[in-house]
């Protein structure tokens, strides 16, 4: 499904009977469709759009910045051998003197902020070789750049993305289009499809500690429209 096809569904099935809905331009609705895809990727432990990329090692460089689209790491390998995930604190506890290891083949990795670090610096022998990384990510097209002809990356029941867009439309600060009662219906429907929102701090922890942090959002109370 393209973004334009979903846009047509949203106008016909969600906004057709809303006075003033024509004030929402295609550009605005496309941007919200893009945000809906991002929100879908943020939920359910950030495990949706899976992809892979490579990082070229540089002699003497221990840390490598991760692209903003990376949400959660799944596997980091060198020469076909998976690196062991760890933390800097764990390395300090179990591997005395690791900061001064001789350069060479990495065995472990950890993440701080949005930078991936290895337990040792690459030597001249590893210079120019690649780390292979499998990860979950955000959609590649930014919400403000989404066009009608672009294919949606979220292909698992994409019509459910409409609930995010409808919520945003009904909550618009405009007396002709704002309808808090209708808006309140859509967060629960969106959450039913994609799970509760994962807060930014939890997303950061999931990137830094992919094997040890679980997300357990509260599900025992209604989600208020004002909380979105």
PDB file of N, CA and C in Angstrom, residues 100-147:
ATOM      1  N   UNK A 100      43.111  -1.209  28.258  1.00  0.00           N
ATOM      2  CA  UNK A 100      44.469  -1.184  27.710  1.00  0.00           C
ATOM      3  C   UNK A 100      44.821  -2.463  26.950  1.00  0.00           C
ATOM      4  N   UNK A 101      43.789  -3.196  26.524  1.00  0.00           N
ATOM      5  CA  UNK A 101      44.033  -4.386  25.713  1.00  0.00           C
ATOM      6  C   UNK A 101      44.860  -4.021  24.477  1.00  0.00           C
ATOM      7  N   UNK A 102      45.669  -4.957  24.042  1.00  0.00           N
ATOM      8  CA  UNK A 102      46.364  -4.774  22.775  1.00  0.00           C
ATOM      9  C   UNK A 102      45.352  -4.698  21.640  1.00  0.00           C
ATOM     10  N   UNK A 103      45.548  -3.832  20.656  1.00  0.00           N
ATOM     11  CA  UNK A 103      44.636  -3.784  19.504  1.00  0.00           C
ATOM     12  C   UNK A 103      44.526  -5.150  18.848  1.00  0.00           C
ATOM     13  N   UNK A 104      43.350  -5.426  18.297  1.00  0.00           N
ATOM     14  CA  UNK A 104      43.159  -6.715  17.644  1.00  0.00           C
ATOM     15  C   UNK A 104      41.702  -6.993  17.355  1.00  0.00           C
ATOM     16  N   UNK A 105      41.370  -8.257  17.206  1.00  0.00           N
ATOM     17  CA  UNK A 105      40.018  -8.690  16.845  1.00  0.00           C
ATOM     18  C   UNK A 105      39.079  -8.459  18.026  1.00  0.00           C
ATOM     19  N   UNK A 106      37.967  -7.750  17.825  1.00  0.00           N
ATOM     20  CA  UNK A 106      37.022  -7.515  18.926  1.00  0.00           C
ATOM     21  C   UNK A 106      36.287  -8.799  19.301  1.00  0.00           C
ATOM     22  N   UNK A 107      35.980  -8.917  20.582  1.00  0.00           N
ATOM     23  CA  UNK A 107      35.221 -10.063  21.083  1.00  0.00           C
ATOM     24  C   UNK A 107      33.872  -9.638  21.670  1.00  0.00           C
ATOM     25  N   UNK A 108      33.790  -8.402  22.194  1.00  0.00           N
ATOM     26  CA  UNK A 108      32.592  -7.911  22.859  1.00  0.00           C
ATOM     27  C   UNK A 108      32.266  -6.504  22.361  1.00  0.00           C
ATOM     28  N   UNK A 109      31.014  -6.091  22.597  1.00  0.00           N
ATOM     29  CA  UNK A 109      30.619  -4.721  22.274  1.00  0.00           C
ATOM     30  C   UNK A 109      29.652  -4.214  23.333  1.00  0.00           C
ATOM     31  N   UNK A 110      29.585  -2.898  23.462  1.00  0.00           N
ATOM     32  CA  UNK A 110      28.586  -2.257  24.313  1.00  0.00           C
ATOM     33  C   UNK A 110      28.181  -0.949  23.644  1.00  0.00           C
ATOM     34  N   UNK A 111      27.084  -0.360  24.139  1.00  0.00           N
ATOM     35  CA  UNK A 111      26.549   0.871  23.550  1.00  0.00           C
ATOM     36  C   UNK A 111      26.393   1.910  24.654  1.00  0.00           C
ATOM     37  N   UNK A 112      26.852   3.122  24.361  1.00  0.00           N
ATOM     38  CA  UNK A 112      26.617   4.268  25.233  1.00  0.00           C
ATOM     39  C   UNK A 112      26.086   5.407  24.373  1.00  0.00           C
ATOM     40  N   UNK A 113      24.940   5.972  24.807  1.00  0.00           N
ATOM     41  CA  UNK A 113      24.301   6.970  23.955  1.00  0.00           C
ATOM     42  C   UNK A 113      23.890   6.307  22.648  1.00  0.00           C
ATOM     43  N   UNK A 114      24.382   6.823  21.538  1.00  0.00           N
ATOM     44  CA  UNK A 114      24.124   6.209  20.234  1.00  0.00           C
ATOM     45  C   UNK A 114      25.447   5.802  19.577  1.00  0.00           C
ATOM     46  N   UNK A 115      26.400   5.383  20.397  1.00  0.00           N
ATOM     47  CA  UNK A 115      27.697   4.964  19.887  1.00  0.00           C
ATOM     48  C   UNK A 115      27.983   3.529  20.309  1.00  0.00           C
ATOM     49  N   UNK A 116      28.375   2.711  19.359  1.00  0.00           N
ATOM     50  CA  UNK A 116      28.755   1.326  19.612  1.00  0.00           C
ATOM     51  C   UNK A 116      30.257   1.271  19.858  1.00  0.00           C
ATOM     52  N   UNK A 117      30.648   0.660  20.966  1.00  0.00           N
ATOM     53  CA  UNK A 117      32.052   0.510  21.312  1.00  0.00           C
ATOM     54  C   UNK A 117      32.431  -0.963  21.351  1.00  0.00           C
ATOM     55  N   UNK A 118      33.691  -1.248  21.067  1.00  0.00           N
ATOM     56  CA  UNK A 118      34.204  -2.605  21.148  1.00  0.00           C
ATOM     57  C   UNK A 118      35.189  -2.724  22.301  1.00  0.00           C
ATOM     58  N   UNK A 119      35.445  -3.961  22.716  1.00  0.00           N
ATOM     59  CA  UNK A 119      36.303  -4.162  23.888  1.00  0.00           C
ATOM     60  C   UNK A 119      37.771  -3.880  23.597  1.00  0.00           C
ATOM     61  N   UNK A 120      38.127  -3.768  22.335  1.00  0.00           N
ATOM     62  CA  UNK A 120      39.507  -3.406  21.985  1.00  0.00           C
ATOM     63  C   UNK A 120      39.523  -2.641  20.673  1.00  0.00           C
ATOM     64  N   UNK A 121      40.536  -1.846  20.487  1.00  0.00           N
ATOM     65  CA  UNK A 121      40.674  -1.093  19.245  1.00  0.00           C
ATOM     66  C   UNK A 121      41.117  -2.022  18.118  1.00  0.00           C
ATOM     67  N   UNK A 122      40.631  -1.777  16.898  1.00  0.00           N
ATOM     68  CA  UNK A 122      41.123  -2.550  15.757  1.00  0.00           C
ATOM     69  C   UNK A 122      42.613  -2.261  15.515  1.00  0.00           C
ATOM     70  N   UNK A 123      43.327  -3.287  15.121  1.00  0.00           N
ATOM     71  CA  UNK A 123      44.731  -3.107  14.744  1.00  0.00           C
ATOM     72  C   UNK A 123      44.816  -2.842  13.247  1.00  0.00           C
ATOM     73  N   UNK A 124      46.010  -2.698  12.743  1.00  0.00           N
ATOM     74  CA  UNK A 124      46.203  -2.499  11.309  1.00  0.00           C
ATOM     75  C   UNK A 124      45.641  -3.663  10.517  1.00  0.00           C
ATOM     76  N   UNK A 125      45.602  -4.847  11.135  1.00  0.00           N
ATOM     77  CA  UNK A 125      45.089  -6.039  10.440  1.00  0.00           C
ATOM     78  C   UNK A 125      43.579  -5.979  10.234  1.00  0.00           C
ATOM     79  N   UNK A 126      42.867  -5.271  11.118  1.00  0.00           N
ATOM     80  CA  UNK A 126      41.407  -5.154  10.998  1.00  0.00           C
ATOM     81  C   UNK A 126      40.984  -3.881  10.278  1.00  0.00           C
ATOM     82  N   UNK A 127      41.896  -2.982  10.036  1.00  0.00           N
ATOM     83  CA  UNK A 127      41.574  -1.721   9.381  1.00  0.00           C
ATOM     84  C   UNK A 127      40.928  -1.969   8.014  1.00  0.00           C
ATOM     85  N   UNK A 128      39.752  -1.390   7.795  1.00  0.00           N
ATOM     86  CA  UNK A 128      39.049  -1.550   6.525  1.00  0.00           C
ATOM     87  C   UNK A 128      38.125  -2.748   6.469  1.00  0.00           C
ATOM     88  N   UNK A 129      38.175  -3.633   7.458  1.00  0.00           N
ATOM     89  CA  UNK A 129      37.248  -4.757   7.515  1.00  0.00           C
ATOM     90  C   UNK A 129      35.923  -4.302   8.130  1.00  0.00           C
ATOM     91  N   UNK A 130      34.913  -5.170   8.081  1.00  0.00           N
ATOM     92  CA  UNK A 130      33.553  -4.748   8.415  1.00  0.00           C
ATOM     93  C   UNK A 130      32.976  -5.458   9.627  1.00  0.00           C
ATOM     94  N   UNK A 131      32.239  -4.686  10.432  1.00  0.00           N
ATOM     95  CA  UNK A 131      31.308  -5.258  11.386  1.00  0.00           C
ATOM     96  C   UNK A 131      29.974  -5.431  10.673  1.00  0.00           C
ATOM     97  N   UNK A 132      29.352  -6.584  10.831  1.00  0.00           N
ATOM     98  CA  UNK A 132      28.031  -6.837  10.261  1.00  0.00           C
ATOM     99  C   UNK A 132      26.994  -6.687  11.366  1.00  0.00           C
ATOM    100  N   UNK A 133      26.004  -5.827  11.137  1.00  0.00           N
ATOM    101  CA  UNK A 133      25.043  -5.492  12.178  1.00  0.00           C
ATOM    102  C   UNK A 133      23.629  -5.718  11.671  1.00  0.00           C
ATOM    103  N   UNK A 134      22.869  -6.481  12.442  1.00  0.00           N
ATOM    104  CA  UNK A 134      21.444  -6.663  12.171  1.00  0.00           C
ATOM    105  C   UNK A 134      20.688  -5.903  13.254  1.00  0.00           C
ATOM    106  N   UNK A 135      19.632  -5.185  12.855  1.00  0.00           N
ATOM    107  CA  UNK A 135      18.986  -4.294  13.799  1.00  0.00           C
ATOM    108  C   UNK A 135      17.534  -4.058  13.420  1.00  0.00           C
ATOM    109  N   UNK A 136      16.751  -3.584  14.386  1.00  0.00           N
ATOM    110  CA  UNK A 136      15.413  -3.070  14.128  1.00  0.00           C
ATOM    111  C   UNK A 136      15.524  -1.565  13.972  1.00  0.00           C
ATOM    112  N   UNK A 137      14.711  -1.009  13.084  1.00  0.00           N
ATOM    113  CA  UNK A 137      14.894   0.406  12.743  1.00  0.00           C
ATOM    114  C   UNK A 137      13.576   1.124  12.529  1.00  0.00           C
ATOM    115  N   UNK A 138      13.692   2.437  12.402  1.00  0.00           N
ATOM    116  CA  UNK A 138      12.587   3.291  11.999  1.00  0.00           C
ATOM    117  C   UNK A 138      12.418   3.255  10.480  1.00  0.00           C
ATOM    118  N   UNK A 139      11.281   3.720   9.958  1.00  0.00           N
ATOM    119  CA  UNK A 139      11.161   3.887   8.507  1.00  0.00           C
ATOM    120  C   UNK A 139      12.252   4.815   7.991  1.00  0.00           C
ATOM    121  N   UNK A 140      12.705   4.571   6.771  1.00  0.00           N
ATOM    122  CA  UNK A 140      13.826   5.340   6.224  1.00  0.00           C
ATOM    123  C   UNK A 140      13.413   6.731   5.767  1.00  0.00           C
ATOM    124  N   UNK A 141      12.138   6.893   5.384  1.00  0.00           N
ATOM    125  CA  UNK A 141      11.669   8.198   4.924  1.00  0.00           C
ATOM    126  C   UNK A 141      11.123   8.977   6.116  1.00  0.00           C
ATOM    127  N   UNK A 142      11.626  10.176   6.331  1.00  0.00           N
ATOM    128  CA  UNK A 142      11.157  11.014   7.428  1.00  0.00           C
ATOM    129  C   UNK A 142       9.701  11.422   7.191  1.00  0.00           C
ATOM    130  N   UNK A 143       8.913  11.605   8.263  1.00  0.00           N
ATOM    131  CA  UNK A 143       7.502  11.964   8.090  1.00  0.00           C
ATOM    132  C   UNK A 143       7.287  13.182   7.205  1.00  0.00           C
ATOM    133  N   UNK A 144       8.126  14.204   7.356  1.00  0.00           N
ATOM    134  CA  UNK A 144       7.936  15.424   6.570  1.00  0.00           C
ATOM    135  C   UNK A 144       8.334  15.248   5.109  1.00  0.00           C
ATOM    136  N   UNK A 145       8.929  14.111   4.768  1.00  0.00           N
ATOM    137  CA  UNK A 145       9.347  13.866   3.388  1.00  0.00           C
ATOM    138  C   UNK A 145       8.499  12.809   2.690  1.00  0.00           C
ATOM    139  N   UNK A 146       7.522  12.231   3.402  1.00  0.00           N
ATOM    140  CA  UNK A 146       6.699  11.173   2.824  1.00  0.00           C
ATOM    141  C   UNK A 146       5.810  11.731   1.722  1.00  0.00           C
ATOM    142  N   UNK A 147       5.805  11.062   0.572  1.00  0.00           N
ATOM    143  CA  UNK A 147       5.006  11.475  -0.586  1.00  0.00           C
ATOM    144  C   UNK A 147       3.952  10.424  -0.894  1.00  0.00           C
TER     145      UNK A 147
END
